[in-house]
Amino acid sequence: EAEGLLDQLKRSRAEFDNFRKRATKQTAQNFNEGKKYLAETVLGVLDNLQRALDSGSVDPEGIGLIKKELYNTLKSNGLKKMDAEREQFDHNLHHAVSFIKDKDKEEGEIAEVLQSGYFWKELVLRPAMVVVVKNDKE
């Protein structure tokens, strides 16, 4: 009976190990499919950038339209820009790189956004790089 149980245990372990390998392979495959899909959706934007460069004169308005197209493409796939200006500093969302004194603004208020932050769905993809108001209390 002990030999039968040992054999059953060995089979269960082998089945679980095979399951783990399949799950790892499937996860990697799904991740790669997602990256492929995103790359395919951005190709049109790359084509438009190349056309702008090939035209010989770079039109700021045209580049602005291409930037908007790229942002909208990424937005449709889950990207969202953070609105940080004039918000209260939150270390979970913002990266303070500098502090300034400003009596007209509230302590801890974001005075300036140096680099926009972004969410991917509900996750912070990149925190906003900000300047924060820090008034000395006297």
mmCIF file of N, CA and C in Angstrom:
data_model
loop_
_atom_site.group_PDB
_atom_site.id
_atom_site.type_symbol
_atom_site.label_atom_id
_atom_site.label_comp_id
_atom_site.label_asym_id
_atom_site.label_seq_id
_atom_site.Cartn_x
_atom_site.Cartn_y
_atom_site.Cartn_z
ATOM 1 N N GLU A 1 0.831 -1.202 0.000
ATOM 2 C CA GLU A 1 0.000 0.000 0.000
ATOM 3 C C GLU A 1 0.875 1.266 0.000
ATOM 4 N N ALA A 2 1.990 1.220 0.765
ATOM 5 C CA ALA A 2 2.902 2.356 0.829
ATOM 6 C C ALA A 2 3.515 2.628 -0.542
ATOM 7 N N GLU A 3 3.858 1.555 -1.262
ATOM 8 C CA GLU A 3 4.429 1.724 -2.596
ATOM 9 C C GLU A 3 3.419 2.378 -3.544
ATOM 10 N N GLY A 4 2.168 2.014 -3.422
ATOM 11 C CA GLY A 4 1.116 2.593 -4.244
ATOM 12 C C GLY A 4 0.943 4.075 -3.951
ATOM 13 N N LEU A 5 0.970 4.435 -2.670
ATOM 14 C CA LEU A 5 0.853 5.844 -2.299
ATOM 15 C C LEU A 5 2.059 6.649 -2.772
ATOM 16 N N LEU A 6 3.254 6.041 -2.656
ATOM 17 C CA LEU A 6 4.470 6.711 -3.121
ATOM 18 C C LEU A 6 4.417 6.932 -4.631
ATOM 19 N N ASP A 7 3.942 5.925 -5.358
ATOM 20 C CA ASP A 7 3.809 6.054 -6.810
ATOM 21 C C ASP A 7 2.802 7.155 -7.156
ATOM 22 N N GLN A 8 1.692 7.180 -6.416
ATOM 23 C CA GLN A 8 0.672 8.206 -6.641
ATOM 24 C C GLN A 8 1.245 9.606 -6.368
ATOM 25 N N LEU A 9 2.030 9.741 -5.308
ATOM 26 C CA LEU A 9 2.664 11.019 -4.979
ATOM 27 C C LEU A 9 3.618 11.453 -6.082
ATOM 28 N N LYS A 10 4.412 10.532 -6.582
ATOM 29 C CA LYS A 10 5.352 10.855 -7.659
ATOM 30 C C LYS A 10 4.618 11.313 -8.917
ATOM 31 N N ARG A 11 3.519 10.655 -9.233
ATOM 32 C CA ARG A 11 2.734 11.039 -10.405
ATOM 33 C C ARG A 11 2.127 12.435 -10.220
ATOM 34 N N SER A 12 1.624 12.678 -9.018
ATOM 35 C CA SER A 12 1.035 14.000 -8.744
ATOM 36 C C SER A 12 2.077 15.093 -8.858
ATOM 37 N N ARG A 13 3.260 14.835 -8.336
ATOM 38 C CA ARG A 13 4.334 15.823 -8.437
ATOM 39 C C ARG A 13 4.718 16.076 -9.891
ATOM 40 N N ALA A 14 4.784 15.009 -10.671
ATOM 41 C CA ALA A 14 5.141 15.151 -12.093
ATOM 42 C C ALA A 14 4.055 15.923 -12.838
ATOM 43 N N GLU A 15 2.780 15.626 -12.536
ATOM 44 C CA GLU A 15 1.690 16.350 -13.172
ATOM 45 C C GLU A 15 1.725 17.835 -12.815
ATOM 46 N N PHE A 16 1.987 18.110 -11.534
ATOM 47 C CA PHE A 16 2.051 19.505 -11.107
ATOM 48 C C PHE A 16 3.222 20.225 -11.773
ATOM 49 N N ASP A 17 4.360 19.564 -11.870
ATOM 50 C CA ASP A 17 5.525 20.166 -12.515
ATOM 51 C C ASP A 17 5.227 20.458 -13.985
ATOM 52 N N ASN A 18 4.550 19.550 -14.666
ATOM 53 C CA ASN A 18 4.170 19.773 -16.062
ATOM 54 C C ASN A 18 3.185 20.939 -16.174
ATOM 55 N N PHE A 19 2.224 21.007 -15.246
ATOM 56 C CA PHE A 19 1.267 22.112 -15.233
ATOM 57 C C PHE A 19 1.985 23.449 -15.057
ATOM 58 N N ARG A 20 2.923 23.509 -14.112
ATOM 59 C CA ARG A 20 3.679 24.734 -13.856
ATOM 60 C C ARG A 20 4.452 25.170 -15.093
ATOM 61 N N LYS A 21 5.070 24.224 -15.786
ATOM 62 C CA LYS A 21 5.820 24.549 -17.003
ATOM 63 C C LYS A 21 4.891 25.083 -18.101
ATOM 64 N N ARG A 22 3.713 24.435 -18.262
ATOM 65 C CA ARG A 22 2.752 24.905 -19.266
ATOM 66 C C ARG A 22 2.238 26.301 -18.933
ATOM 67 N N ALA A 23 1.950 26.536 -17.638
ATOM 68 C CA ALA A 23 1.437 27.847 -17.221
ATOM 69 C C ALA A 23 2.482 28.934 -17.446
ATOM 70 N N THR A 24 3.730 28.655 -17.139
ATOM 71 C CA THR A 24 4.808 29.623 -17.360
ATOM 72 C C THR A 24 4.963 29.928 -18.845
ATOM 73 N N LYS A 25 4.913 28.894 -19.661
ATOM 74 C CA LYS A 25 5.029 29.079 -21.102
ATOM 75 C C LYS A 25 3.850 29.888 -21.647
ATOM 76 N N GLN A 26 2.632 29.599 -21.169
ATOM 77 C CA GLN A 26 1.437 30.304 -21.632
ATOM 78 C C GLN A 26 1.481 31.777 -21.220
ATOM 79 N N THR A 27 1.942 32.052 -20.009
ATOM 80 C CA THR A 27 2.051 33.434 -19.532
ATOM 81 C C THR A 27 3.030 34.224 -20.397
ATOM 82 N N ALA A 28 4.166 33.643 -20.687
ATOM 83 C CA ALA A 28 5.152 34.308 -21.542
ATOM 84 C C ALA A 28 4.587 34.541 -22.945
ATOM 85 N N GLN A 29 3.852 33.553 -23.453
ATOM 86 C CA GLN A 29 3.264 33.683 -24.785
ATOM 87 C C GLN A 29 2.214 34.803 -24.796
ATOM 88 N N ASN A 30 1.374 34.880 -23.762
ATOM 89 C CA ASN A 30 0.367 35.940 -23.673
ATOM 90 C C ASN A 30 1.014 37.310 -23.583
ATOM 91 N N PHE A 31 2.074 37.424 -22.808
ATOM 92 C CA PHE A 31 2.797 38.687 -22.669
ATOM 93 C C PHE A 31 3.360 39.126 -24.010
ATOM 94 N N ASN A 32 3.955 38.199 -24.738
ATOM 95 C CA ASN A 32 4.517 38.526 -26.046
ATOM 96 C C ASN A 32 3.430 38.910 -27.043
ATOM 97 N N GLU A 33 2.280 38.262 -26.984
ATOM 98 C CA GLU A 33 1.166 38.625 -27.865
ATOM 99 C C GLU A 33 0.704 40.053 -27.571
ATOM 100 N N GLY A 34 0.660 40.423 -26.288
ATOM 101 C CA GLY A 34 0.272 41.784 -25.914
ATOM 102 C C GLY A 34 1.257 42.811 -26.440
ATOM 103 N N LYS A 35 2.547 42.527 -26.317
ATOM 104 C CA LYS A 35 3.566 43.439 -26.842
ATOM 105 C C LYS A 35 3.464 43.542 -28.358
ATOM 106 N N LYS A 36 3.198 42.436 -29.007
ATOM 107 C CA LYS A 36 3.050 42.434 -30.469
ATOM 108 C C LYS A 36 1.855 43.289 -30.875
ATOM 109 N N TYR A 37 0.736 43.135 -30.179
ATOM 110 C CA TYR A 37 -0.465 43.911 -30.496
ATOM 111 C C TYR A 37 -0.193 45.413 -30.340
ATOM 112 N N LEU A 38 0.470 45.791 -29.249
ATOM 113 C CA LEU A 38 0.769 47.208 -29.031
ATOM 114 C C LEU A 38 1.693 47.739 -30.126
ATOM 115 N N ALA A 39 2.703 46.965 -30.483
ATOM 116 C CA ALA A 39 3.616 47.396 -31.553
ATOM 117 C C ALA A 39 2.858 47.575 -32.870
ATOM 118 N N GLU A 40 1.939 46.662 -33.165
ATOM 119 C CA GLU A 40 1.156 46.779 -34.402
ATOM 120 C C GLU A 40 0.305 48.045 -34.402
ATOM 121 N N THR A 41 -0.247 48.427 -33.237
ATOM 122 C CA THR A 41 -1.105 49.612 -33.187
ATOM 123 C C THR A 41 -0.306 50.898 -33.303
ATOM 124 N N VAL A 42 0.975 50.851 -32.993
ATOM 125 C CA VAL A 42 1.810 52.052 -33.043
ATOM 126 C C VAL A 42 2.494 52.211 -34.406
ATOM 127 N N LEU A 43 2.470 51.192 -35.230
ATOM 128 C CA LEU A 43 3.148 51.260 -36.527
ATOM 129 C C LEU A 43 2.638 52.399 -37.403
ATOM 130 N N GLY A 44 1.350 52.662 -37.383
ATOM 131 C CA GLY A 44 0.798 53.758 -38.178
ATOM 132 C C GLY A 44 1.368 55.098 -37.761
ATOM 133 N N VAL A 45 1.588 55.269 -36.474
ATOM 134 C CA VAL A 45 2.173 56.515 -35.973
ATOM 135 C C VAL A 45 3.615 56.628 -36.449
ATOM 136 N N LEU A 46 4.361 55.525 -36.397
ATOM 137 C CA LEU A 46 5.736 55.546 -36.889
ATOM 138 C C LEU A 46 5.777 55.902 -38.373
ATOM 139 N N ASP A 47 4.832 55.376 -39.137
ATOM 140 C CA ASP A 47 4.755 55.712 -40.570
ATOM 141 C C ASP A 47 4.540 57.213 -40.758
ATOM 142 N N ASN A 48 3.648 57.793 -39.966
ATOM 143 C CA ASN A 48 3.379 59.233 -40.079
ATOM 144 C C ASN A 48 4.596 60.070 -39.675
ATOM 145 N N LEU A 49 5.334 59.635 -38.671
ATOM 146 C CA LEU A 49 6.569 60.338 -38.298
ATOM 147 C C LEU A 49 7.580 60.291 -39.441
ATOM 148 N N GLN A 50 7.701 59.130 -40.070
ATOM 149 C CA GLN A 50 8.642 58.998 -41.181
ATOM 150 C C GLN A 50 8.233 59.899 -42.337
ATOM 151 N N ARG A 51 6.938 59.971 -42.627
ATOM 152 C CA ARG A 51 6.461 60.857 -43.693
ATOM 153 C C ARG A 51 6.797 62.309 -43.377
ATOM 154 N N ALA A 52 6.639 62.693 -42.115
ATOM 155 C CA ALA A 52 6.949 64.065 -41.711
ATOM 156 C C ALA A 52 8.437 64.350 -41.898
ATOM 157 N N LEU A 53 9.288 63.397 -41.536
ATOM 158 C CA LEU A 53 10.730 63.580 -41.702
ATOM 159 C C LEU A 53 11.119 63.602 -43.179
ATOM 160 N N ASP A 54 10.480 62.754 -43.974
ATOM 161 C CA ASP A 54 10.787 62.689 -45.405
ATOM 162 C C ASP A 54 10.333 63.936 -46.169
ATOM 163 N N SER A 55 9.392 64.683 -45.616
ATOM 164 C CA SER A 55 8.866 65.860 -46.319
ATOM 165 C C SER A 55 9.912 66.965 -46.441
ATOM 166 N N GLY A 56 10.967 66.904 -45.647
ATOM 167 C CA GLY A 56 12.041 67.893 -45.746
ATOM 168 C C GLY A 56 11.850 69.092 -44.840
ATOM 169 N N SER A 57 10.635 69.390 -44.484
ATOM 170 C CA SER A 57 10.412 70.496 -43.550
ATOM 171 C C SER A 57 9.508 69.978 -42.436
ATOM 172 N N VAL A 58 9.996 70.091 -41.234
ATOM 173 C CA VAL A 58 9.239 69.593 -40.092
ATOM 174 C C VAL A 58 8.276 70.683 -39.640
ATOM 175 N N ASP A 59 7.016 70.372 -39.741
ATOM 176 C CA ASP A 59 5.949 71.285 -39.364
ATOM 177 C C ASP A 59 5.558 71.008 -37.910
ATOM 178 N N PRO A 60 5.739 71.974 -37.008
ATOM 179 C CA PRO A 60 5.397 71.739 -35.598
ATOM 180 C C PRO A 60 3.940 71.306 -35.410
ATOM 181 N N GLU A 61 3.043 71.856 -36.221
ATOM 182 C CA GLU A 61 1.636 71.468 -36.110
ATOM 183 C C GLU A 61 1.439 70.003 -36.503
ATOM 184 N N GLY A 62 2.135 69.586 -37.557
ATOM 185 C CA GLY A 62 2.051 68.188 -37.999
ATOM 186 C C GLY A 62 2.611 67.235 -36.962
ATOM 187 N N ILE A 63 3.743 67.614 -36.373
ATOM 188 C CA ILE A 63 4.337 66.779 -35.327
ATOM 189 C C ILE A 63 3.396 66.718 -34.130
ATOM 190 N N GLY A 64 2.737 67.831 -33.817
ATOM 191 C CA GLY A 64 1.763 67.845 -32.729
ATOM 192 C C GLY A 64 0.609 66.890 -32.995
ATOM 193 N N LEU A 65 0.164 66.838 -34.245
ATOM 194 C CA LEU A 65 -0.904 65.906 -34.608
ATOM 195 C C LEU A 65 -0.454 64.458 -34.483
ATOM 196 N N ILE A 66 0.789 64.195 -34.858
ATOM 197 C CA ILE A 66 1.321 62.837 -34.741
ATOM 198 C C ILE A 66 1.458 62.455 -33.266
ATOM 199 N N LYS A 67 1.900 63.399 -32.440
ATOM 200 C CA LYS A 67 1.998 63.138 -30.991
ATOM 201 C C LYS A 67 0.618 62.806 -30.433
ATOM 202 N N LYS A 68 -0.385 63.552 -30.852
ATOM 203 C CA LYS A 68 -1.756 63.315 -30.395
ATOM 204 C C LYS A 68 -2.233 61.933 -30.850
ATOM 205 N N GLU A 69 -1.906 61.569 -32.089
ATOM 206 C CA GLU A 69 -2.288 60.255 -32.613
ATOM 207 C C GLU A 69 -1.632 59.139 -31.798
ATOM 208 N N LEU A 70 -0.358 59.309 -31.468
ATOM 209 C CA LEU A 70 0.351 58.311 -30.665
ATOM 210 C C LEU A 70 -0.277 58.194 -29.285
ATOM 211 N N TYR A 71 -0.547 59.336 -28.644
ATOM 212 C CA TYR A 71 -1.154 59.310 -27.315
ATOM 213 C C TYR A 71 -2.523 58.624 -27.371
ATOM 214 N N ASN A 72 -3.333 58.953 -28.364
ATOM 215 C CA ASN A 72 -4.662 58.336 -28.478
ATOM 216 C C ASN A 72 -4.575 56.838 -28.726
ATOM 217 N N THR A 73 -3.571 56.408 -29.492
ATOM 218 C CA THR A 73 -3.364 54.977 -29.731
ATOM 219 C C THR A 73 -3.025 54.276 -28.421
ATOM 220 N N LEU A 74 -2.104 54.860 -27.663
ATOM 221 C CA LEU A 74 -1.728 54.257 -26.381
ATOM 222 C C LEU A 74 -2.881 54.344 -25.381
ATOM 223 N N LYS A 75 -3.620 55.456 -25.424
ATOM 224 C CA LYS A 75 -4.771 55.638 -24.525
ATOM 225 C C LYS A 75 -5.817 54.552 -24.769
ATOM 226 N N SER A 76 -6.056 54.219 -26.024
ATOM 227 C CA SER A 76 -7.041 53.182 -26.334
ATOM 228 C C SER A 76 -6.588 51.807 -25.854
ATOM 229 N N ASN A 77 -5.309 51.679 -25.516
ATOM 230 C CA ASN A 77 -4.770 50.423 -24.994
ATOM 231 C C ASN A 77 -4.542 50.469 -23.484
ATOM 232 N N GLY A 78 -5.000 51.541 -22.820
ATOM 233 C CA GLY A 78 -4.936 51.560 -21.355
ATOM 234 C C GLY A 78 -4.087 52.648 -20.738
ATOM 235 N N LEU A 79 -3.431 53.495 -21.535
ATOM 236 C CA LEU A 79 -2.593 54.555 -20.998
ATOM 237 C C LEU A 79 -3.447 55.758 -20.608
ATOM 238 N N LYS A 80 -3.117 56.385 -19.480
ATOM 239 C CA LYS A 80 -3.826 57.591 -19.055
ATOM 240 C C LYS A 80 -2.815 58.545 -18.418
ATOM 241 N N LYS A 81 -2.860 59.805 -18.862
ATOM 242 C CA LYS A 81 -1.955 60.826 -18.336
ATOM 243 C C LYS A 81 -2.452 61.298 -16.966
ATOM 244 N N MET A 82 -1.509 61.515 -16.048
ATOM 245 C CA MET A 82 -1.844 62.022 -14.715
ATOM 246 C C MET A 82 -2.080 63.521 -14.774
ATOM 247 N N ASP A 83 -3.061 63.982 -14.039
ATOM 248 C CA ASP A 83 -3.261 65.409 -13.837
ATOM 249 C C ASP A 83 -2.640 65.748 -12.491
ATOM 250 N N ALA A 84 -1.433 66.300 -12.495
ATOM 251 C CA ALA A 84 -0.720 66.532 -11.247
ATOM 252 C C ALA A 84 -0.656 68.007 -10.852
ATOM 253 N N GLU A 85 -0.699 68.898 -11.809
ATOM 254 C CA GLU A 85 -0.558 70.328 -11.516
ATOM 255 C C GLU A 85 -1.622 70.780 -10.524
ATOM 256 N N ARG A 86 -1.186 71.506 -9.487
ATOM 257 C CA ARG A 86 -2.035 72.060 -8.426
ATOM 258 C C ARG A 86 -2.662 71.008 -7.518
ATOM 259 N N GLU A 87 -2.269 69.751 -7.670
ATOM 260 C CA GLU A 87 -2.730 68.688 -6.772
ATOM 261 C C GLU A 87 -1.823 68.657 -5.546
ATOM 262 N N GLN A 88 -2.248 67.949 -4.513
ATOM 263 C CA GLN A 88 -1.392 67.740 -3.348
ATOM 264 C C GLN A 88 -0.383 66.642 -3.687
ATOM 265 N N PHE A 89 0.826 66.821 -3.220
ATOM 266 C CA PHE A 89 1.881 65.839 -3.466
ATOM 267 C C PHE A 89 1.500 64.506 -2.838
ATOM 268 N N ASP A 90 1.659 63.423 -3.598
ATOM 269 C CA ASP A 90 1.418 62.057 -3.126
ATOM 270 C C ASP A 90 2.603 61.220 -3.575
ATOM 271 N N HIS A 91 3.371 60.707 -2.597
ATOM 272 C CA HIS A 91 4.584 59.966 -2.959
ATOM 273 C C HIS A 91 4.287 58.687 -3.749
ATOM 274 N N ASN A 92 3.044 58.242 -3.768
ATOM 275 C CA ASN A 92 2.676 57.072 -4.563
ATOM 276 C C ASN A 92 2.492 57.412 -6.041
ATOM 277 N N LEU A 93 2.278 58.703 -6.326
ATOM 278 C CA LEU A 93 2.006 59.131 -7.697
ATOM 279 C C LEU A 93 3.047 60.088 -8.261
ATOM 280 N N HIS A 94 3.777 60.753 -7.379
ATOM 281 C CA HIS A 94 4.675 61.829 -7.806
ATOM 282 C C HIS A 94 6.090 61.601 -7.304
ATOM 283 N N HIS A 95 7.030 62.140 -8.057
ATOM 284 C CA HIS A 95 8.445 62.105 -7.681
ATOM 285 C C HIS A 95 8.912 63.555 -7.549
ATOM 286 N N ALA A 96 9.125 63.992 -6.303
ATOM 287 C CA ALA A 96 9.547 65.377 -6.069
ATOM 288 C C ALA A 96 11.034 65.511 -6.369
ATOM 289 N N VAL A 97 11.382 66.438 -7.252
ATOM 290 C CA VAL A 97 12.780 66.659 -7.588
ATOM 291 C C VAL A 97 13.270 68.002 -7.070
ATOM 292 N N SER A 98 12.327 68.837 -6.630
ATOM 293 C CA SER A 98 12.697 70.155 -6.140
ATOM 294 C C SER A 98 11.566 70.699 -5.278
ATOM 295 N N PHE A 99 11.939 71.658 -4.425
ATOM 296 C CA PHE A 99 10.963 72.337 -3.581
ATOM 297 C C PHE A 99 11.119 73.839 -3.764
ATOM 298 N N ILE A 100 10.012 74.569 -3.683
ATOM 299 C CA ILE A 100 10.063 76.022 -3.763
ATOM 300 C C ILE A 100 9.207 76.603 -2.651
ATOM 301 N N LYS A 101 9.477 77.860 -2.337
ATOM 302 C CA LYS A 101 8.644 78.599 -1.391
ATOM 303 C C LYS A 101 7.684 79.453 -2.188
ATOM 304 N N ASP A 102 6.423 79.410 -1.803
ATOM 305 C CA ASP A 102 5.413 80.226 -2.464
ATOM 306 C C ASP A 102 4.279 80.440 -1.474
ATOM 307 N N LYS A 103 4.225 81.633 -0.904
ATOM 308 C CA LYS A 103 3.226 81.951 0.128
ATOM 309 C C LYS A 103 1.802 81.946 -0.433
ATOM 310 N N ASP A 104 1.664 82.057 -1.768
ATOM 311 C CA ASP A 104 0.339 82.067 -2.382
ATOM 312 C C ASP A 104 -0.219 80.663 -2.590
ATOM 313 N N LYS A 105 0.614 79.655 -2.356
ATOM 314 C CA LYS A 105 0.179 78.275 -2.560
ATOM 315 C C LYS A 105 0.249 77.497 -1.259
ATOM 316 N N GLU A 106 -0.539 76.451 -1.208
ATOM 317 C CA GLU A 106 -0.643 75.613 -0.021
ATOM 318 C C GLU A 106 0.586 74.711 0.123
ATOM 319 N N GLU A 107 0.967 74.454 1.351
ATOM 320 C CA GLU A 107 2.072 73.538 1.661
ATOM 321 C C GLU A 107 1.787 72.166 1.031
ATOM 322 N N GLY A 108 2.764 71.625 0.321
ATOM 323 C CA GLY A 108 2.617 70.310 -0.290
ATOM 324 C C GLY A 108 1.935 70.317 -1.647
ATOM 325 N N GLU A 109 1.539 71.484 -2.122
ATOM 326 C CA GLU A 109 0.902 71.586 -3.440
ATOM 327 C C GLU A 109 1.967 71.453 -4.525
ATOM 328 N N ILE A 110 1.601 70.850 -5.615
ATOM 329 C CA ILE A 110 2.520 70.723 -6.749
ATOM 330 C C ILE A 110 2.500 72.039 -7.511
ATOM 331 N N ALA A 111 3.674 72.668 -7.580
ATOM 332 C CA ALA A 111 3.792 73.973 -8.230
ATOM 333 C C ALA A 111 4.034 73.838 -9.733
ATOM 334 N N GLU A 112 4.752 72.789 -10.102
ATOM 335 C CA GLU A 112 5.110 72.621 -11.516
ATOM 336 C C GLU A 112 5.334 71.146 -11.811
ATOM 337 N N VAL A 113 4.903 70.722 -12.987
ATOM 338 C CA VAL A 113 5.143 69.358 -13.458
ATOM 339 C C VAL A 113 6.280 69.420 -14.469
ATOM 340 N N LEU A 114 7.394 68.768 -14.156
ATOM 341 C CA LEU A 114 8.549 68.773 -15.056
ATOM 342 C C LEU A 114 8.462 67.665 -16.098
ATOM 343 N N GLN A 115 7.842 66.548 -15.704
ATOM 344 C CA GLN A 115 7.650 65.432 -16.628
ATOM 345 C C GLN A 115 6.336 64.758 -16.249
ATOM 346 N N SER A 116 5.480 64.570 -17.231
ATOM 347 C CA SER A 116 4.164 63.990 -16.970
ATOM 348 C C SER A 116 4.279 62.562 -16.460
ATOM 349 N N GLY A 117 3.354 62.215 -15.601
ATOM 350 C CA GLY A 117 3.238 60.846 -15.122
ATOM 351 C C GLY A 117 2.108 60.153 -15.855
ATOM 352 N N TYR A 118 2.143 58.827 -15.868
ATOM 353 C CA TYR A 118 1.140 58.060 -16.602
ATOM 354 C C TYR A 118 0.696 56.841 -15.809
ATOM 355 N N PHE A 119 -0.575 56.480 -16.022
ATOM 356 C CA PHE A 119 -1.127 55.234 -15.504
ATOM 357 C C PHE A 119 -1.247 54.259 -16.663
ATOM 358 N N TRP A 120 -1.086 52.993 -16.385
ATOM 359 C CA TRP A 120 -1.429 51.927 -17.323
ATOM 360 C C TRP A 120 -2.556 51.179 -16.661
ATOM 361 N N LYS A 121 -3.772 51.391 -17.176
ATOM 362 C CA LYS A 121 -5.002 50.934 -16.535
ATOM 363 C C LYS A 121 -5.052 51.626 -15.169
ATOM 364 N N GLU A 122 -4.962 50.869 -14.055
ATOM 365 C CA GLU A 122 -5.008 51.480 -12.720
ATOM 366 C C GLU A 122 -3.629 51.553 -12.074
ATOM 367 N N LEU A 123 -2.603 51.046 -12.737
ATOM 368 C CA LEU A 123 -1.259 51.010 -12.169
ATOM 369 C C LEU A 123 -0.458 52.242 -12.583
ATOM 370 N N VAL A 124 0.404 52.709 -11.682
ATOM 371 C CA VAL A 124 1.288 53.822 -12.025
ATOM 372 C C VAL A 124 2.382 53.274 -12.931
ATOM 373 N N LEU A 125 2.385 53.745 -14.170
ATOM 374 C CA LEU A 125 3.408 53.331 -15.123
ATOM 375 C C LEU A 125 4.672 54.152 -14.910
ATOM 376 N N ARG A 126 4.480 55.468 -14.723
ATOM 377 C CA ARG A 126 5.597 56.359 -14.448
ATOM 378 C C ARG A 126 5.077 57.490 -13.573
ATOM 379 N N PRO A 127 5.719 57.723 -12.417
ATOM 380 C CA PRO A 127 5.276 58.839 -11.582
ATOM 381 C C PRO A 127 5.611 60.175 -12.243
ATOM 382 N N ALA A 128 4.827 61.189 -11.911
ATOM 383 C CA ALA A 128 5.086 62.532 -12.434
ATOM 384 C C ALA A 128 6.274 63.125 -11.685
ATOM 385 N N MET A 129 7.178 63.767 -12.423
ATOM 386 C CA MET A 129 8.323 64.451 -11.830
ATOM 387 C C MET A 129 7.885 65.888 -11.555
ATOM 388 N N VAL A 130 7.908 66.291 -10.272
ATOM 389 C CA VAL A 130 7.271 67.549 -9.896
ATOM 390 C C VAL A 130 8.131 68.417 -8.985
ATOM 391 N N VAL A 131 7.744 69.699 -8.942
ATOM 392 C CA VAL A 131 8.284 70.675 -7.991
ATOM 393 C C VAL A 131 7.166 70.922 -6.977
ATOM 394 N N VAL A 132 7.515 70.824 -5.691
ATOM 395 C CA VAL A 132 6.518 70.898 -4.626
ATOM 396 C C VAL A 132 6.736 72.148 -3.779
ATOM 397 N N VAL A 133 5.631 72.751 -3.326
ATOM 398 C CA VAL A 133 5.692 73.926 -2.448
ATOM 399 C C VAL A 133 6.025 73.461 -1.043
ATOM 400 N N LYS A 134 7.055 74.090 -0.473
ATOM 401 C CA LYS A 134 7.443 73.802 0.914
ATOM 402 C C LYS A 134 7.755 75.129 1.570
ATOM 403 N N ASN A 135 6.784 75.659 2.296
ATOM 404 C CA ASN A 135 6.946 76.930 2.998
ATOM 405 C C ASN A 135 7.412 76.659 4.421
ATOM 406 N N ASP A 136 8.452 77.368 4.828
ATOM 407 C CA ASP A 136 8.939 77.239 6.206
ATOM 408 C C ASP A 136 7.902 77.794 7.150
ATOM 409 N N LYS A 137 7.620 77.056 8.211
ATOM 410 C CA LYS A 137 6.649 77.531 9.190
ATOM 411 C C LYS A 137 7.410 78.298 10.269
ATOM 412 N N GLU A 138 7.119 79.584 10.348
ATOM 413 C CA GLU A 138 7.812 80.441 11.315
ATOM 414 C C GLU A 138 6.841 81.031 12.272
#
